[in-house]
Amino acid sequence: MRKQEKKGQALVEMALVLPLFIFVIIGIFDFGRVLHCWGTLNYQCVRAARVSTRRINPLLTGSAMIPSAFPTLTETATTFNQYRSPMMTATNYLDQNAATYTDEDGNTIAVPVLFSHSGIGTASPTVEIRAAYKLDMITPLIGTLVGGENSPGAITIHAYASESKE
């Protein structure tokens, strides 16, 4: 009786399990990217809302909700863009607008506004910031399974922040 070799069996088992293992690893990587983008987008909204509700001059009366007492849309957009992750490209934000302001030298500068808002520059007592980001998945099968409203293989992440003016 000859001793049987099991080298071929191990190779077949590895060929069956290795694609599943790689799929799980890349799926974990995609989940981490989604979690990172959602956390960053949420933080951007919160920081922009906080900046836009802080009174420029604290000596003004608390009941005066005049628009000139609070930061402008360009200052809010600058703060929102300041906290953007390098992984999140500006072209994948779903709300694409621009606001302009004039600097000390008289130059007109355009600031991208990558969110929708209400209450900035108005007499409203609250400010609401909404943002949405389209994230392309790396794993083709997961992207197909959870493909969102924009395109197959991409999901849309939403964030919202609401703050009361001081």
PDB file of C-alpha atoms in Angstrom:
ATOM      1  CA  MET A   1       0.000   0.000   0.000  1.00  0.00           C
ATOM      2  CA  ARG A   2       1.352   3.365  -1.049  1.00  0.00           C
ATOM      3  CA  LYS A   3       1.214   6.505   1.026  1.00  0.00           C
ATOM      4  CA  GLN A   4      -1.096   9.098  -0.580  1.00  0.00           C
ATOM      5  CA  GLU A   5       0.198  12.568  -1.330  1.00  0.00           C
ATOM      6  CA  LYS A   6      -2.060  15.454  -0.224  1.00  0.00           C
ATOM      7  CA  LYS A   7      -0.316  18.316  -1.986  1.00  0.00           C
ATOM      8  CA  GLY A   8      -2.975  18.615  -4.647  1.00  0.00           C
ATOM      9  CA  GLN A   9      -5.782  18.709  -2.100  1.00  0.00           C
ATOM     10  CA  ALA A  10      -4.197  21.603  -0.200  1.00  0.00           C
ATOM     11  CA  LEU A  11      -3.750  23.524  -3.440  1.00  0.00           C
ATOM     12  CA  VAL A  12      -7.426  23.073  -4.368  1.00  0.00           C
ATOM     13  CA  GLU A  13      -8.569  24.122  -0.889  1.00  0.00           C
ATOM     14  CA  MET A  14      -6.422  27.227  -1.045  1.00  0.00           C
ATOM     15  CA  ALA A  15      -7.758  28.044  -4.517  1.00  0.00           C
ATOM     16  CA  LEU A  16     -11.295  27.873  -3.114  1.00  0.00           C
ATOM     17  CA  VAL A  17     -10.678  29.838   0.088  1.00  0.00           C
ATOM     18  CA  LEU A  18      -8.217  32.505  -1.110  1.00  0.00           C
ATOM     19  CA  PRO A  19     -10.721  34.519  -3.228  1.00  0.00           C
ATOM     20  CA  LEU A  20     -13.154  34.591  -0.303  1.00  0.00           C
ATOM     21  CA  PHE A  21     -10.393  35.713   2.039  1.00  0.00           C
ATOM     22  CA  ILE A  22      -9.337  38.505  -0.333  1.00  0.00           C
ATOM     23  CA  PHE A  23     -12.988  39.550  -0.773  1.00  0.00           C
ATOM     24  CA  VAL A  24     -13.434  39.822   3.009  1.00  0.00           C
ATOM     25  CA  ILE A  25     -10.228  41.848   3.419  1.00  0.00           C
ATOM     26  CA  ILE A  26     -11.177  44.309   0.671  1.00  0.00           C
ATOM     27  CA  GLY A  27     -14.717  44.496   2.100  1.00  0.00           C
ATOM     28  CA  ILE A  28     -13.266  45.477   5.467  1.00  0.00           C
ATOM     29  CA  PHE A  29     -11.179  48.113   3.690  1.00  0.00           C
ATOM     30  CA  ASP A  30     -14.313  49.482   1.944  1.00  0.00           C
ATOM     31  CA  PHE A  31     -16.204  49.565   5.241  1.00  0.00           C
ATOM     32  CA  GLY A  32     -13.347  51.538   6.799  1.00  0.00           C
ATOM     33  CA  ARG A  33     -13.434  54.029   3.934  1.00  0.00           C
ATOM     34  CA  VAL A  34     -17.197  54.488   4.329  1.00  0.00           C
ATOM     35  CA  LEU A  35     -16.845  54.995   8.064  1.00  0.00           C
ATOM     36  CA  HIS A  36     -13.995  57.483   7.585  1.00  0.00           C
ATOM     37  CA  CYS A  37     -15.914  59.493   4.969  1.00  0.00           C
ATOM     38  CA  TRP A  38     -19.078  59.579   7.061  1.00  0.00           C
ATOM     39  CA  GLY A  39     -17.183  60.717  10.167  1.00  0.00           C
ATOM     40  CA  THR A  40     -15.343  63.398   8.225  1.00  0.00           C
ATOM     41  CA  LEU A  41     -18.516  64.637   6.510  1.00  0.00           C
ATOM     42  CA  ASN A  42     -20.357  64.788   9.824  1.00  0.00           C
ATOM     43  CA  TYR A  43     -17.460  66.676  11.432  1.00  0.00           C
ATOM     44  CA  GLN A  44     -17.367  69.137   8.526  1.00  0.00           C
ATOM     45  CA  CYS A  45     -21.072  69.886   8.975  1.00  0.00           C
ATOM     46  CA  VAL A  46     -20.750  70.347  12.740  1.00  0.00           C
ATOM     47  CA  ARG A  47     -17.729  72.653  12.448  1.00  0.00           C
ATOM     48  CA  ALA A  48     -19.351  74.750   9.709  1.00  0.00           C
ATOM     49  CA  ALA A  49     -22.561  75.074  11.733  1.00  0.00           C
ATOM     50  CA  ARG A  50     -20.638  76.103  14.849  1.00  0.00           C
ATOM     51  CA  VAL A  51     -18.642  78.720  12.984  1.00  0.00           C
ATOM     52  CA  SER A  52     -21.731  80.220  11.379  1.00  0.00           C
ATOM     53  CA  THR A  53     -23.587  80.548  14.704  1.00  0.00           C
ATOM     54  CA  ARG A  54     -20.851  82.285  16.672  1.00  0.00           C
ATOM     55  CA  ARG A  55     -21.480  86.009  17.051  1.00  0.00           C
ATOM     56  CA  ILE A  56     -18.738  88.197  15.524  1.00  0.00           C
ATOM     57  CA  ASN A  57     -19.174  90.963  18.088  1.00  0.00           C
ATOM     58  CA  PRO A  58     -20.102  89.634  21.543  1.00  0.00           C
ATOM     59  CA  LEU A  59     -21.131  93.128  22.680  1.00  0.00           C
ATOM     60  CA  LEU A  60     -24.240  93.072  20.490  1.00  0.00           C
ATOM     61  CA  THR A  61     -27.432  92.258  22.309  1.00  0.00           C
ATOM     62  CA  GLY A  62     -28.405  88.595  22.389  1.00  0.00           C
ATOM     63  CA  SER A  63     -31.853  89.143  20.923  1.00  0.00           C
ATOM     64  CA  ALA A  64     -30.589  90.931  17.798  1.00  0.00           C
ATOM     65  CA  MET A  65     -30.387  88.271  15.074  1.00  0.00           C
ATOM     66  CA  ILE A  66     -29.137  90.641  12.401  1.00  0.00           C
ATOM     67  CA  PRO A  67     -27.198  88.961   9.571  1.00  0.00           C
ATOM     68  CA  SER A  68     -24.172  91.255   9.901  1.00  0.00           C
ATOM     69  CA  ALA A  69     -23.582  90.004  13.460  1.00  0.00           C
ATOM     70  CA  PHE A  70     -22.688  86.504  12.240  1.00  0.00           C
ATOM     71  CA  PRO A  71     -20.100  85.064   9.816  1.00  0.00           C
ATOM     72  CA  THR A  72     -20.866  85.036   6.107  1.00  0.00           C
ATOM     73  CA  LEU A  73     -21.339  82.078   3.789  1.00  0.00           C
ATOM     74  CA  THR A  74     -17.762  82.324   2.511  1.00  0.00           C
ATOM     75  CA  GLU A  75     -16.359  82.037   6.043  1.00  0.00           C
ATOM     76  CA  THR A  76     -18.577  79.032   6.701  1.00  0.00           C
ATOM     77  CA  ALA A  77     -17.558  77.424   3.390  1.00  0.00           C
ATOM     78  CA  THR A  78     -13.880  78.038   4.148  1.00  0.00           C
ATOM     79  CA  THR A  79     -14.267  76.252   7.483  1.00  0.00           C
ATOM     80  CA  PHE A  80     -16.149  73.376   5.829  1.00  0.00           C
ATOM     81  CA  ASN A  81     -13.388  72.987   3.220  1.00  0.00           C
ATOM     82  CA  GLN A  82     -10.653  73.258   5.850  1.00  0.00           C
ATOM     83  CA  TYR A  83     -11.795  70.043   7.545  1.00  0.00           C
ATOM     84  CA  ARG A  84     -12.181  68.027   4.324  1.00  0.00           C
ATOM     85  CA  SER A  85     -10.216  64.788   4.253  1.00  0.00           C
ATOM     86  CA  PRO A  86      -7.531  64.465   1.546  1.00  0.00           C
ATOM     87  CA  MET A  87      -9.217  61.193   0.576  1.00  0.00           C
ATOM     88  CA  MET A  88     -12.487  62.998  -0.242  1.00  0.00           C
ATOM     89  CA  THR A  89     -12.260  64.817  -3.576  1.00  0.00           C
ATOM     90  CA  ALA A  90     -14.304  67.991  -3.950  1.00  0.00           C
ATOM     91  CA  THR A  91     -15.859  66.774  -7.202  1.00  0.00           C
ATOM     92  CA  ASN A  92     -17.720  63.945  -5.422  1.00  0.00           C
ATOM     93  CA  TYR A  93     -19.731  66.286  -3.202  1.00  0.00           C
ATOM     94  CA  LEU A  94     -23.279  66.449  -4.517  1.00  0.00           C
ATOM     95  CA  ASP A  95     -23.943  70.122  -3.711  1.00  0.00           C
ATOM     96  CA  GLN A  96     -21.609  72.215  -5.866  1.00  0.00           C
ATOM     97  CA  ASN A  97     -21.903  76.008  -5.575  1.00  0.00           C
ATOM     98  CA  ALA A  98     -19.511  78.897  -5.165  1.00  0.00           C
ATOM     99  CA  ALA A  99     -19.415  82.012  -3.034  1.00  0.00           C
ATOM    100  CA  THR A 100     -17.165  84.996  -3.672  1.00  0.00           C
ATOM    101  CA  TYR A 101     -15.628  87.570  -1.402  1.00  0.00           C
ATOM    102  CA  THR A 102     -13.150  90.424  -1.742  1.00  0.00           C
ATOM    103  CA  ASP A 103      -9.902  90.251   0.211  1.00  0.00           C
ATOM    104  CA  GLU A 104      -7.853  93.130   1.657  1.00  0.00           C
ATOM    105  CA  ASP A 105      -6.100  93.747  -1.676  1.00  0.00           C
ATOM    106  CA  GLY A 106      -9.379  94.048  -3.580  1.00  0.00           C
ATOM    107  CA  ASN A 107      -9.096  90.661  -5.293  1.00  0.00           C
ATOM    108  CA  THR A 108     -12.283  88.675  -5.789  1.00  0.00           C
ATOM    109  CA  ILE A 109     -11.832  85.115  -4.544  1.00  0.00           C
ATOM    110  CA  ALA A 110     -14.249  82.252  -5.195  1.00  0.00           C
ATOM    111  CA  VAL A 111     -14.757  79.699  -2.428  1.00  0.00           C
ATOM    112  CA  PRO A 112     -16.439  76.377  -3.288  1.00  0.00           C
ATOM    113  CA  VAL A 113     -19.585  75.746  -1.242  1.00  0.00           C
ATOM    114  CA  LEU A 114     -19.934  71.975  -1.005  1.00  0.00           C
ATOM    115  CA  PHE A 115     -23.063  71.877   1.171  1.00  0.00           C
ATOM    116  CA  SER A 116     -26.642  73.111   1.308  1.00  0.00           C
ATOM    117  CA  HIS A 117     -27.628  75.429   4.121  1.00  0.00           C
ATOM    118  CA  SER A 118     -30.374  77.449   5.723  1.00  0.00           C
ATOM    119  CA  GLY A 119     -30.070  80.262   8.225  1.00  0.00           C
ATOM    120  CA  ILE A 120     -26.706  81.655   7.121  1.00  0.00           C
ATOM    121  CA  GLY A 121     -26.958  85.369   6.377  1.00  0.00           C
ATOM    122  CA  THR A 122     -30.572  85.559   7.580  1.00  0.00           C
ATOM    123  CA  ALA A 123     -32.338  86.517  10.799  1.00  0.00           C
ATOM    124  CA  SER A 124     -33.173  82.870  11.505  1.00  0.00           C
ATOM    125  CA  PRO A 125     -32.289  81.723  15.059  1.00  0.00           C
ATOM    126  CA  THR A 126     -30.848  78.405  13.804  1.00  0.00           C
ATOM    127  CA  VAL A 127     -28.387  77.311  11.144  1.00  0.00           C
ATOM    128  CA  GLU A 128     -28.715  74.003   9.309  1.00  0.00           C
ATOM    129  CA  ILE A 129     -25.947  72.457   7.221  1.00  0.00           C
ATOM    130  CA  ARG A 130     -26.552  69.435   4.980  1.00  0.00           C
ATOM    131  CA  ALA A 131     -23.921  67.671   2.904  1.00  0.00           C
ATOM    132  CA  ALA A 132     -23.822  64.594   0.700  1.00  0.00           C
ATOM    133  CA  TYR A 133     -20.817  62.759  -0.702  1.00  0.00           C
ATOM    134  CA  LYS A 134     -20.652  60.054  -3.383  1.00  0.00           C
ATOM    135  CA  LEU A 135     -18.107  57.379  -2.478  1.00  0.00           C
ATOM    136  CA  ASP A 136     -16.966  54.915  -5.131  1.00  0.00           C
ATOM    137  CA  MET A 137     -16.492  51.440  -3.708  1.00  0.00           C
ATOM    138  CA  ILE A 138     -13.326  49.461  -4.424  1.00  0.00           C
ATOM    139  CA  THR A 139     -14.917  46.018  -4.262  1.00  0.00           C
ATOM    140  CA  PRO A 140     -16.999  45.512  -7.412  1.00  0.00           C
ATOM    141  CA  LEU A 141     -19.447  43.027  -5.901  1.00  0.00           C
ATOM    142  CA  ILE A 142     -20.069  45.057  -2.750  1.00  0.00           C
ATOM    143  CA  GLY A 143     -20.467  48.173  -4.894  1.00  0.00           C
ATOM    144  CA  THR A 144     -23.080  46.387  -6.970  1.00  0.00           C
ATOM    145  CA  LEU A 145     -24.927  45.119  -3.907  1.00  0.00           C
ATOM    146  CA  VAL A 146     -25.061  48.460  -2.100  1.00  0.00           C
ATOM    147  CA  GLY A 147     -24.988  50.710  -5.171  1.00  0.00           C
ATOM    148  CA  GLY A 148     -26.842  53.895  -4.434  1.00  0.00           C
ATOM    149  CA  GLU A 149     -28.924  56.500  -6.127  1.00  0.00           C
ATOM    150  CA  ASN A 150     -26.085  58.026  -8.145  1.00  0.00           C
ATOM    151  CA  SER A 151     -24.406  55.201  -9.980  1.00  0.00           C
ATOM    152  CA  PRO A 152     -23.739  51.501  -9.594  1.00  0.00           C
ATOM    153  CA  GLY A 153     -20.706  50.827  -7.471  1.00  0.00           C
ATOM    154  CA  ALA A 154     -21.076  54.026  -5.453  1.00  0.00           C
ATOM    155  CA  ILE A 155     -22.922  54.912  -2.291  1.00  0.00           C
ATOM    156  CA  THR A 156     -24.102  58.301  -1.098  1.00  0.00           C
ATOM    157  CA  ILE A 157     -23.213  59.407   2.417  1.00  0.00           C
ATOM    158  CA  HIS A 158     -25.334  62.124   4.037  1.00  0.00           C
ATOM    159  CA  ALA A 159     -24.593  64.308   7.066  1.00  0.00           C
ATOM    160  CA  TYR A 160     -26.592  67.000   8.835  1.00  0.00           C
ATOM    161  CA  ALA A 161     -25.903  69.525  11.595  1.00  0.00           C
ATOM    162  CA  SER A 162     -28.163  72.089  13.223  1.00  0.00           C
ATOM    163  CA  GLU A 163     -27.005  74.761  15.672  1.00  0.00           C
ATOM    164  CA  SER A 164     -28.757  77.629  17.447  1.00  0.00           C
ATOM    165  CA  LYS A 165     -27.240  81.071  17.052  1.00  0.00           C
ATOM    166  CA  GLU A 166     -25.595  82.502  20.146  1.00  0.00           C
TER     167      GLU A 166
END
